[in-house]
Amino acid sequence: MHFISEDLEHYVEQHSQDEPELLVRLFRETHQKVLQPRMLSGHFQGRVLSMLSKIIRPKHILEIGTYTGYAALCLAEGLAPEGTLDTIDIKEELVGIQQKYFALSPWKNQITAHLGDALEVIPTLDKKFDLVFIDADKENYIAYFHLIVPMMNPGGIILSDNVLWSGKVLEELDPRDTSTKVLLEYNALLKNDPRVETVLLPIRDGLTVSRVL
């Protein structure tokens, strides 16, 4: 997922806001105890998510794909005082670490973690969202998008992670590679869907910002 040199990535991190101590601890524990820690947003992308959330000042945030809760805590930094953050993940083995760090955060009473299939959980959420972060199974990105667009407030922002998929979007497609196939279709959808305007940022593994019209 390194599209620029590691030295330049280090420089970028050193000249961005410092990682909050709670997230430093979560980053460390994730790498010690959880498989595939590279799925964590990490310092630089986390600060991007935090900054975007602070600019938007959302009342209601939805995150699809909690993992260990790092990105959720970054997004929560911009919540309106009475705001809420709903985050969904299907992996029961991650609940303990999620709840530990959510409880240690200033937003412990504003974050609701849902365990289950996001396609089933999302329709039960009776809210209009100002900010959505999609970072779950790539095969369902298109389904998630179509499900959440009608649940967005006008001007709301949808963030989609991993849209460059380690550069696989530029390689010859392996017919067996469902994830890359769906991401190619998803990227085209975001570019052409008249309900949104989109810019794809080459941050980490690709982060698309889509504004709902």
XYZ file of N, CA and C in Angstrom:
639
model
N 0.818 -1.204 0.000
C 0.000 0.000 0.000
C 0.859 1.264 0.000
N 2.152 1.123 -0.317
C 3.026 2.289 -0.339
C 3.094 2.847 -1.757
N 2.382 3.948 -1.996
C 2.395 4.567 -3.322
C 3.421 5.688 -3.396
N 3.926 6.115 -2.226
C 5.068 7.011 -2.166
C 6.099 6.328 -1.278
N 7.312 6.825 -1.256
C 8.365 6.166 -0.491
C 8.041 6.194 0.999
N 8.556 5.209 1.719
C 8.324 5.159 3.157
C 8.938 6.373 3.849
N 10.060 6.866 3.331
C 10.677 8.067 3.904
C 9.752 9.265 3.761
N 9.121 9.386 2.588
C 8.208 10.507 2.374
C 6.954 10.346 3.224
N 6.472 9.110 3.372
C 5.332 8.867 4.257
C 5.672 9.276 5.683
N 6.880 8.959 6.124
C 7.318 9.334 7.473
C 7.345 10.853 7.611
N 7.831 11.546 6.595
C 7.871 13.018 6.626
C 6.463 13.592 6.728
N 5.536 13.005 5.959
C 4.142 13.460 5.998
C 3.574 13.315 7.400
N 3.817 12.164 8.020
C 3.306 11.942 9.374
C 3.923 12.916 10.368
N 5.228 13.168 10.219
C 5.919 14.052 11.148
C 5.435 15.499 11.032
N 4.844 15.839 9.910
C 4.374 17.208 9.702
C 2.856 17.290 9.662
N 2.221 16.298 10.243
C 0.777 16.306 10.467
C 0.536 16.269 11.974
N -0.693 16.526 12.375
C -1.031 16.513 13.794
C -0.587 15.206 14.436
N -0.103 15.285 15.663
C 0.317 14.081 16.367
C -0.865 13.142 16.595
N -0.570 11.861 16.642
C -1.558 10.833 16.929
C -1.923 10.905 18.413
N -3.220 11.023 18.750
C -3.600 11.045 20.168
C -3.117 9.809 20.907
N -2.805 9.969 22.181
C -2.211 8.885 22.971
C -3.097 7.645 22.992
N -4.416 7.841 23.097
C -5.317 6.686 23.129
C -5.194 5.872 21.847
N -5.035 6.550 20.728
C -4.904 5.851 19.448
C -3.532 5.204 19.304
N -2.515 5.802 19.894
C -1.196 5.163 19.919
C -1.286 3.818 20.627
N -2.004 3.798 21.740
C -2.172 2.559 22.505
C -2.998 1.537 21.726
N -4.045 1.997 21.071
C -4.881 1.093 20.274
C -4.096 0.532 19.090
N -3.316 1.370 18.440
C -2.480 0.930 17.324
C -1.531 -0.170 17.785
N -0.895 0.058 18.926
C 0.072 -0.906 19.452
C -0.609 -2.230 19.809
N -1.757 -2.152 20.491
C -2.437 -3.376 20.908
C -2.976 -4.149 19.707
N -3.450 -3.438 18.693
C -3.932 -4.106 17.486
C -2.807 -4.897 16.827
N -1.628 -4.302 16.746
C -0.504 -4.991 16.126
C -0.003 -6.159 16.967
N -0.230 -6.096 18.257
C 0.212 -7.178 19.129
C -0.751 -8.364 19.145
N -2.056 -8.097 18.981
C -3.045 -9.117 19.286
C -3.973 -9.514 18.132
N -4.011 -8.736 17.048
C -5.022 -8.943 16.021
C -4.369 -9.296 14.687
N -4.960 -10.236 13.977
C -4.467 -10.597 12.654
C -4.703 -9.453 11.666
N -3.846 -9.357 10.676
C -3.936 -8.354 9.606
C -4.010 -6.928 10.154
N -3.048 -6.512 10.984
C -3.091 -5.155 11.536
C -2.956 -4.062 10.482
N -2.527 -4.417 9.271
C -2.434 -3.408 8.212
C -3.804 -2.847 7.837
N -4.880 -3.503 8.292
C -6.222 -3.001 8.026
C -6.529 -1.747 8.843
N -5.729 -1.473 9.864
C -5.908 -0.290 10.694
C -5.645 0.973 9.879
N -6.425 2.008 10.104
C -6.233 3.258 9.353
C -4.862 3.854 9.590
N -4.409 3.903 10.826
C -3.078 4.413 11.114
C -3.022 5.927 11.236
N -1.831 6.419 11.589
C -1.636 7.816 11.969
C -2.115 8.801 10.909
N -1.533 8.741 9.692
C -1.836 9.769 8.697
C -3.287 9.720 8.244
N -3.763 8.551 7.830
C -5.154 8.481 7.386
C -6.102 8.810 8.536
N -5.743 8.391 9.731
C -6.573 8.722 10.886
C -6.713 10.217 11.082
N -5.612 10.947 10.879
C -5.682 12.416 11.024
C -6.485 13.034 9.885
N -6.443 12.424 8.711
C -7.291 12.899 7.604
C -8.762 12.703 7.955
N -9.117 11.525 8.477
C -10.502 11.270 8.860
C -10.949 12.240 9.947
N -10.084 12.478 10.913
C -10.404 13.412 11.988
C -10.649 14.820 11.435
N -9.762 15.278 10.554
C -9.891 16.623 10.004
C -11.174 16.773 9.188
N -11.476 15.777 8.356
C -12.703 15.837 7.561
C -13.933 15.886 8.466
N -13.924 15.082 9.508
C -15.055 15.066 10.431
C -15.192 16.407 11.146
N -14.075 16.989 11.534
C -14.126 18.294 12.204
C -14.633 19.385 11.278
N -14.308 19.288 10.001
C -14.812 20.258 9.022
C -16.315 20.093 8.826
N -16.758 18.836 8.732
C -18.180 18.548 8.479
C -19.020 18.805 9.722
N -18.474 18.524 10.875
C -19.170 18.643 12.167
C -20.477 17.849 12.154
N -20.400 16.560 11.882
C -21.603 15.747 11.674
C -22.396 15.535 12.958
N -23.699 15.452 12.785
C -24.569 15.070 13.904
C -24.670 13.552 13.989
N -24.717 12.895 12.824
C -24.809 11.442 12.816
C -23.780 10.863 11.849
N -22.959 9.937 12.358
C -21.929 9.257 11.571
C -22.257 7.776 11.516
N -22.018 7.165 10.356
C -22.127 5.719 10.196
C -20.797 5.190 9.690
N -20.288 4.168 10.343
C -19.083 3.490 9.876
C -19.428 2.040 9.575
N -19.088 1.596 8.374
C -19.314 0.209 7.975
C -17.957 -0.482 7.964
N -17.708 -1.293 8.989
C -16.421 -1.939 9.160
C -15.653 -1.316 10.305
N -15.857 -1.807 11.512
C -15.248 -1.212 12.711
C -13.800 -1.613 12.886
N -13.495 -2.874 12.590
C -12.199 -3.487 12.898
C -11.938 -3.294 14.398
N -10.854 -2.640 14.806
C -10.626 -2.489 16.247
C -11.062 -1.123 16.777
N -11.643 -0.292 15.924
C -12.226 0.956 16.401
C -11.385 2.197 16.193
N -10.230 2.066 15.547
C -9.326 3.208 15.355
C -9.985 4.321 14.543
N -10.518 3.975 13.376
C -11.123 4.990 12.520
C -12.354 5.609 13.177
N -13.123 4.786 13.888
C -14.309 5.306 14.573
C -13.932 6.404 15.552
N -12.859 6.187 16.303
C -12.425 7.200 17.267
C -11.912 8.461 16.572
N -11.282 8.286 15.412
C -10.853 9.458 14.635
C -12.063 10.259 14.154
N -13.051 9.575 13.611
C -14.258 10.243 13.112
C -15.024 10.903 14.253
N -15.024 10.282 15.420
C -15.769 10.825 16.565
C -15.222 12.170 17.019
N -13.977 12.466 16.685
C -13.377 13.733 17.103
C -14.129 14.940 16.556
N -14.849 14.757 15.454
C -15.576 15.883 14.865
C -17.059 15.902 15.171
N -17.535 14.944 15.968
C -18.965 14.860 16.252
C -19.504 16.141 16.883
N -20.716 16.517 16.470
C -21.432 17.578 17.164
C -21.658 17.141 18.610
N -21.811 18.096 19.546
C -21.936 17.732 20.970
C -23.019 16.697 21.244
N -24.122 16.769 20.515
C -25.213 15.817 20.719
C -25.184 14.696 19.688
N -24.064 14.565 18.974
C -23.986 13.648 17.853
C -23.866 12.194 18.249
N -24.069 11.320 17.250
C -23.968 9.878 17.454
C -23.108 9.261 16.370
N -22.489 8.155 16.718
C -21.720 7.374 15.744
C -22.143 5.917 15.870
N -22.677 5.371 14.792
C -23.015 3.952 14.710
C -21.936 3.263 13.884
N -21.374 2.188 14.413
C -20.341 1.461 13.700
C -20.693 -0.025 13.693
N -20.456 -0.676 12.566
C -20.923 -2.046 12.352
C -19.757 -2.948 11.961
N -19.688 -4.123 12.594
C -18.714 -5.126 12.187
C -19.304 -6.506 12.438
N -18.851 -7.472 11.658
C -19.417 -8.816 11.752
C -18.541 -9.757 12.578
N -17.342 -9.286 12.993
C -16.388 -10.176 13.664
C -16.511 -10.047 15.182
N -17.066 -11.085 15.786
C -17.305 -11.077 17.231
C -16.001 -11.023 18.029
N -14.928 -11.576 17.479
C -13.674 -11.625 18.216
C -13.038 -10.244 18.410
N -13.536 -9.236 17.699
C -12.987 -7.885 17.820
C -13.755 -7.020 18.819
N -14.878 -7.502 19.309
C -15.747 -6.680 20.162
C -15.024 -6.219 21.424
N -14.244 -7.104 22.035
C -13.581 -6.768 23.286
C -12.665 -5.568 23.172
N -11.809 -5.569 22.156
C -10.868 -4.459 21.999
C -11.610 -3.176 21.582
N -12.640 -3.314 20.741
C -13.446 -2.139 20.382
C -14.027 -1.482 21.630
N -14.711 -2.286 22.440
C -15.400 -1.747 23.605
C -14.420 -1.164 24.624
N -13.258 -1.783 24.745
C -12.242 -1.277 25.675
C -11.863 0.163 25.339
N -11.580 0.413 24.063
C -11.098 1.738 23.686
C -12.234 2.748 23.516
N -13.400 2.292 23.115
C -14.541 3.211 23.083
C -14.839 3.704 24.495
N -14.771 2.802 25.485
C -15.078 3.165 26.871
C -14.048 4.135 27.446
N -12.828 4.099 26.931
C -11.779 4.994 27.412
C -11.826 6.370 26.743
N -12.660 6.513 25.734
C -12.688 7.748 24.946
C -13.712 8.741 25.489
N -13.598 10.013 25.099
C -14.585 11.014 25.498
C -15.959 10.794 24.871
N -16.048 9.891 23.874
C -17.302 9.694 23.131
C -17.979 8.383 23.490
N -17.640 7.824 24.645
C -18.148 6.509 25.025
C -19.666 6.450 25.053
N -20.327 7.567 25.340
C -21.788 7.580 25.389
C -22.428 7.944 24.052
N -21.598 8.222 23.055
C -22.103 8.615 21.744
C -21.890 7.541 20.681
N -21.048 6.555 20.989
C -20.730 5.504 20.027
C -21.563 4.260 20.322
N -22.213 3.742 19.287
C -22.942 2.477 19.384
C -22.329 1.487 18.403
N -21.818 0.390 18.935
C -21.225 -0.647 18.093
C -22.246 -1.748 17.846
N -22.445 -2.095 16.586
C -23.398 -3.133 16.190
C -22.621 -4.340 15.690
N -22.976 -5.509 16.180
C -22.376 -6.757 15.713
C -23.352 -7.446 14.775
N -22.944 -7.621 13.518
C -23.825 -8.280 12.569
C -23.525 -7.882 11.139
N -24.360 -8.361 10.237
C -24.252 -8.078 8.806
C -24.727 -6.653 8.547
N -23.853 -5.828 8.002
C -24.202 -4.423 7.794
C -25.422 -4.249 6.902
N -25.597 -5.134 5.929
C -26.751 -5.016 5.035
C -28.063 -5.243 5.782
N -27.992 -5.938 6.900
C -29.172 -6.149 7.730
C -29.312 -5.074 8.806
N -28.177 -4.595 9.319
C -28.212 -3.605 10.402
C -28.596 -2.217 9.895
N -28.054 -1.808 8.765
C -28.251 -0.438 8.284
C -29.731 -0.060 8.153
N -30.593 -0.912 7.588
C -32.006 -0.517 7.460
C -32.713 -0.314 8.802
N -32.129 -0.812 9.886
C -32.752 -0.639 11.200
C -32.387 0.696 11.845
N -31.461 1.429 11.243
C -31.002 2.691 11.827
C -31.890 3.833 11.336
N -32.664 4.375 12.213
C -33.628 5.415 11.869
C -32.982 6.788 12.007
N -32.037 7.076 11.107
C -31.295 8.337 11.161
C -31.003 8.830 9.755
N -30.718 10.107 9.655
C -30.164 10.691 8.450
C -28.713 11.032 8.746
N -27.811 10.504 7.929
C -26.393 10.622 8.222
C -25.748 11.802 7.488
N -24.771 12.403 8.168
C -23.986 13.498 7.597
C -22.627 13.013 7.111
N -22.187 11.886 7.654
C -20.872 11.342 7.304
C -20.926 9.822 7.405
N -20.469 9.155 6.344
C -20.421 7.695 6.314
C -19.020 7.272 5.871
N -18.472 6.274 6.558
C -17.170 5.719 6.196
C -17.353 4.247 5.866
N -17.080 3.878 4.608
C -17.198 2.492 4.160
C -15.808 1.870 4.122
N -15.608 0.866 4.969
C -14.307 0.200 5.046
C -14.522 -1.243 5.486
N -15.295 -1.976 4.696
C -15.653 -3.355 5.048
C -15.357 -4.260 3.852
N -16.104 -5.351 3.729
C -15.884 -6.294 2.633
C -16.134 -5.620 1.286
N -15.157 -5.690 0.431
C -15.201 -4.947 -0.832
C -16.320 -5.451 -1.741
N -16.654 -6.736 -1.640
C -17.680 -7.308 -2.509
C -19.041 -6.628 -2.342
N -19.259 -5.994 -1.187
C -20.555 -5.369 -0.929
C -20.527 -3.842 -0.995
N -19.426 -3.257 -1.462
C -19.348 -1.790 -1.523
C -20.514 -1.183 -2.310
N -20.834 -1.765 -3.440
C -21.907 -1.203 -4.270
C -23.243 -1.309 -3.546
N -23.484 -2.441 -2.899
C -24.726 -2.618 -2.138
C -24.804 -1.631 -0.988
N -23.688 -1.421 -0.290
C -23.680 -0.441 0.795
C -24.007 0.954 0.268
N -23.383 1.313 -0.823
C -23.587 2.648 -1.386
C -25.057 2.895 -1.714
N -25.662 1.980 -2.428
C -27.062 2.168 -2.808
C -27.983 2.175 -1.584
N -27.594 1.474 -0.549
C -28.401 1.427 0.669
C -28.313 2.726 1.450
N -27.124 3.334 1.501
C -26.957 4.498 2.369
C -27.267 5.837 1.702
N -27.166 5.938 0.383
C -27.413 7.234 -0.258
C -28.776 7.823 0.131
N -29.860 7.037 0.120
C -31.150 7.614 0.529
C -31.208 7.980 2.012
N -30.238 7.515 2.804
C -30.218 7.795 4.233
C -29.318 8.978 4.573
N -28.782 9.645 3.545
C -27.870 10.762 3.751
C -28.606 12.089 3.723
N -28.162 13.028 4.538
C -28.616 14.405 4.409
C -27.972 15.029 3.179
N -28.651 15.957 2.492
C -28.019 16.653 1.365
C -26.723 17.319 1.825
N -25.690 17.178 1.024
C -24.391 17.704 1.401
C -23.584 16.754 2.256
N -24.176 15.609 2.623
C -23.462 14.614 3.416
C -22.307 14.000 2.644
N -21.339 13.489 3.382
C -20.111 12.961 2.789
C -20.009 11.458 3.008
N -19.721 10.734 1.915
C -19.442 9.303 1.980
C -17.956 9.107 1.698
N -17.247 8.513 2.639
C -15.837 8.191 2.474
C -15.713 6.702 2.189
N -14.969 6.339 1.158
C -14.787 4.934 0.779
C -13.305 4.598 0.807
N -12.933 3.599 1.588
C -11.522 3.258 1.769
C -11.102 2.127 0.840
N -9.786 2.040 0.610
C -9.164 0.950 -0.164
C -9.584 0.917 -1.625
N -9.920 2.052 -2.192
C -10.431 2.063 -3.564
C -9.321 1.912 -4.612
N -8.063 1.959 -4.212
C -6.961 1.678 -5.139
C -6.462 0.242 -4.999
N -6.818 -0.394 -3.898
C -6.629 -1.836 -3.697
C -5.210 -2.278 -4.032
N -4.238 -1.602 -3.381
C -2.808 -1.911 -3.572
C -2.380 -1.832 -5.037
N -3.044 -0.976 -5.809
C -2.696 -0.797 -7.213
C -3.308 -1.822 -8.148
N -4.087 -2.760 -7.610
C -4.676 -3.797 -8.458
C -5.674 -3.238 -9.464
N -6.196 -2.045 -9.203
C -7.164 -1.437 -10.128
C -6.524 -1.109 -11.474
N -5.193 -1.105 -11.522
C -4.488 -0.826 -12.782
C -3.969 -2.084 -13.469
N -4.071 -3.220 -12.793
C -3.532 -4.453 -13.340
C -4.591 -5.203 -14.152
N -4.120 -6.139 -14.965
C -5.056 -6.984 -15.702
C -5.890 -7.786 -14.709
N -7.203 -7.772 -14.918
C -8.110 -8.366 -13.950
C -8.098 -9.887 -14.030
N -7.870 -10.503 -12.894
C -8.012 -11.950 -12.762
C -9.507 -12.234 -12.583
N -10.124 -13.021 -13.456
C -11.571 -13.271 -13.356
C -12.008 -13.824 -12.010
N -11.073 -14.424 -11.269
C -11.408 -14.983 -9.963
C -11.335 -13.935 -8.849
N -10.823 -12.753 -9.168
C -10.605 -11.713 -8.164
C -11.857 -10.842 -8.044
N -12.793 -11.287 -7.237
C -14.077 -10.591 -7.101
C -13.908 -9.205 -6.487
N -13.031 -9.084 -5.508
C -12.865 -7.797 -4.823
C -12.423 -6.699 -5.789
N -11.407 -6.994 -6.604
C -10.935 -5.988 -7.554
C -12.005 -5.677 -8.583
N -12.701 -6.682 -9.076
C -13.769 -6.470 -10.052
C -14.832 -5.524 -9.498
N -15.253 -5.758 -8.255
C -16.281 -4.901 -7.650
C -15.743 -3.490 -7.433
N -14.491 -3.361 -6.993
C -13.936 -2.029 -6.777
C -13.838 -1.238 -8.079
N -13.503 -1.898 -9.172
C -13.491 -1.212 -10.464
C -14.884 -0.695 -10.818
N -15.882 -1.521 -10.591
C -17.265 -1.103 -10.853
C -17.688 -0.002 -9.890
N -17.253 -0.117 -8.647
C -17.619 0.865 -7.633
C -17.004 2.230 -7.952
N -15.738 2.248 -8.311
C -15.089 3.513 -8.651
C -15.765 4.186 -9.834
N -16.179 3.390 -10.814
C -16.899 3.951 -11.963
C -18.273 4.474 -11.527
N -18.924 3.755 -10.638
C -20.231 4.186 -10.136
C -20.125 5.541 -9.441
N -19.136 5.702 -8.563
C -18.985 6.968 -7.846
C -18.680 8.119 -8.798
N -17.966 7.831 -9.853
C -17.649 8.879 -10.836
C -18.886 9.304 -11.610
N -19.802 8.370 -11.866
C -20.888 8.635 -12.806
C -22.270 8.765 -12.186
N -22.437 8.389 -10.932
C -23.755 8.468 -10.306
C -24.147 9.937 -10.122
N -25.286 10.370 -10.669
C -25.677 11.782 -10.598
C -26.070 12.238 -9.199
N -26.158 11.313 -8.254
C -26.538 11.694 -6.890
C -25.361 12.204 -6.065
N -24.134 12.028 -6.590
C -22.947 12.421 -5.828
C -21.939 13.108 -6.733
N -21.065 13.885 -6.105
C -19.860 14.363 -6.787
C -18.670 13.819 -6.006
N -17.632 13.408 -6.732
C -16.608 12.551 -6.139
C -15.203 13.002 -6.509
N -14.301 12.872 -5.533
C -12.867 13.001 -5.811
C -12.159 11.836 -5.132
N -11.270 11.179 -5.868
C -10.513 10.044 -5.350
C -9.140 10.550 -4.921
N -8.835 10.390 -3.646
C -7.570 10.873 -3.098
C -6.576 9.716 -2.968
N -5.343 9.885 -3.449
C -4.344 8.815 -3.349
C -3.713 8.775 -1.956
N -4.571 8.663 -0.948
C -4.132 8.580 0.437
C -4.086 7.111 0.848
N -2.938 6.668 1.326
C -2.759 5.286 1.759
C -3.186 4.344 0.636
N -4.286 3.585 0.796
C -4.711 2.643 -0.227
C -5.858 3.195 -1.075
N -5.984 4.521 -1.076
C -7.045 5.158 -1.854
C -8.245 5.482 -0.998
N -8.622 6.752 -0.932
C -9.761 7.209 -0.150
C -10.617 8.120 -1.023
N -11.845 7.688 -1.306
C -12.726 8.486 -2.127
C -13.643 9.332 -1.240
N -13.783 10.596 -1.599
C -14.696 11.515 -0.916
C -15.838 11.809 -1.877
N -17.044 11.426 -1.503
C -18.231 11.642 -2.342
C -19.218 12.519 -1.569
N -19.639 13.585 -2.197
C -20.606 14.505 -1.585
C -21.991 14.253 -2.180
N -22.963 14.010 -1.317
C -24.330 13.727 -1.772
C -25.020 15.033 -2.150
N -25.573 15.056 -3.338
C -26.210 16.288 -3.842
C -27.662 16.404 -3.383
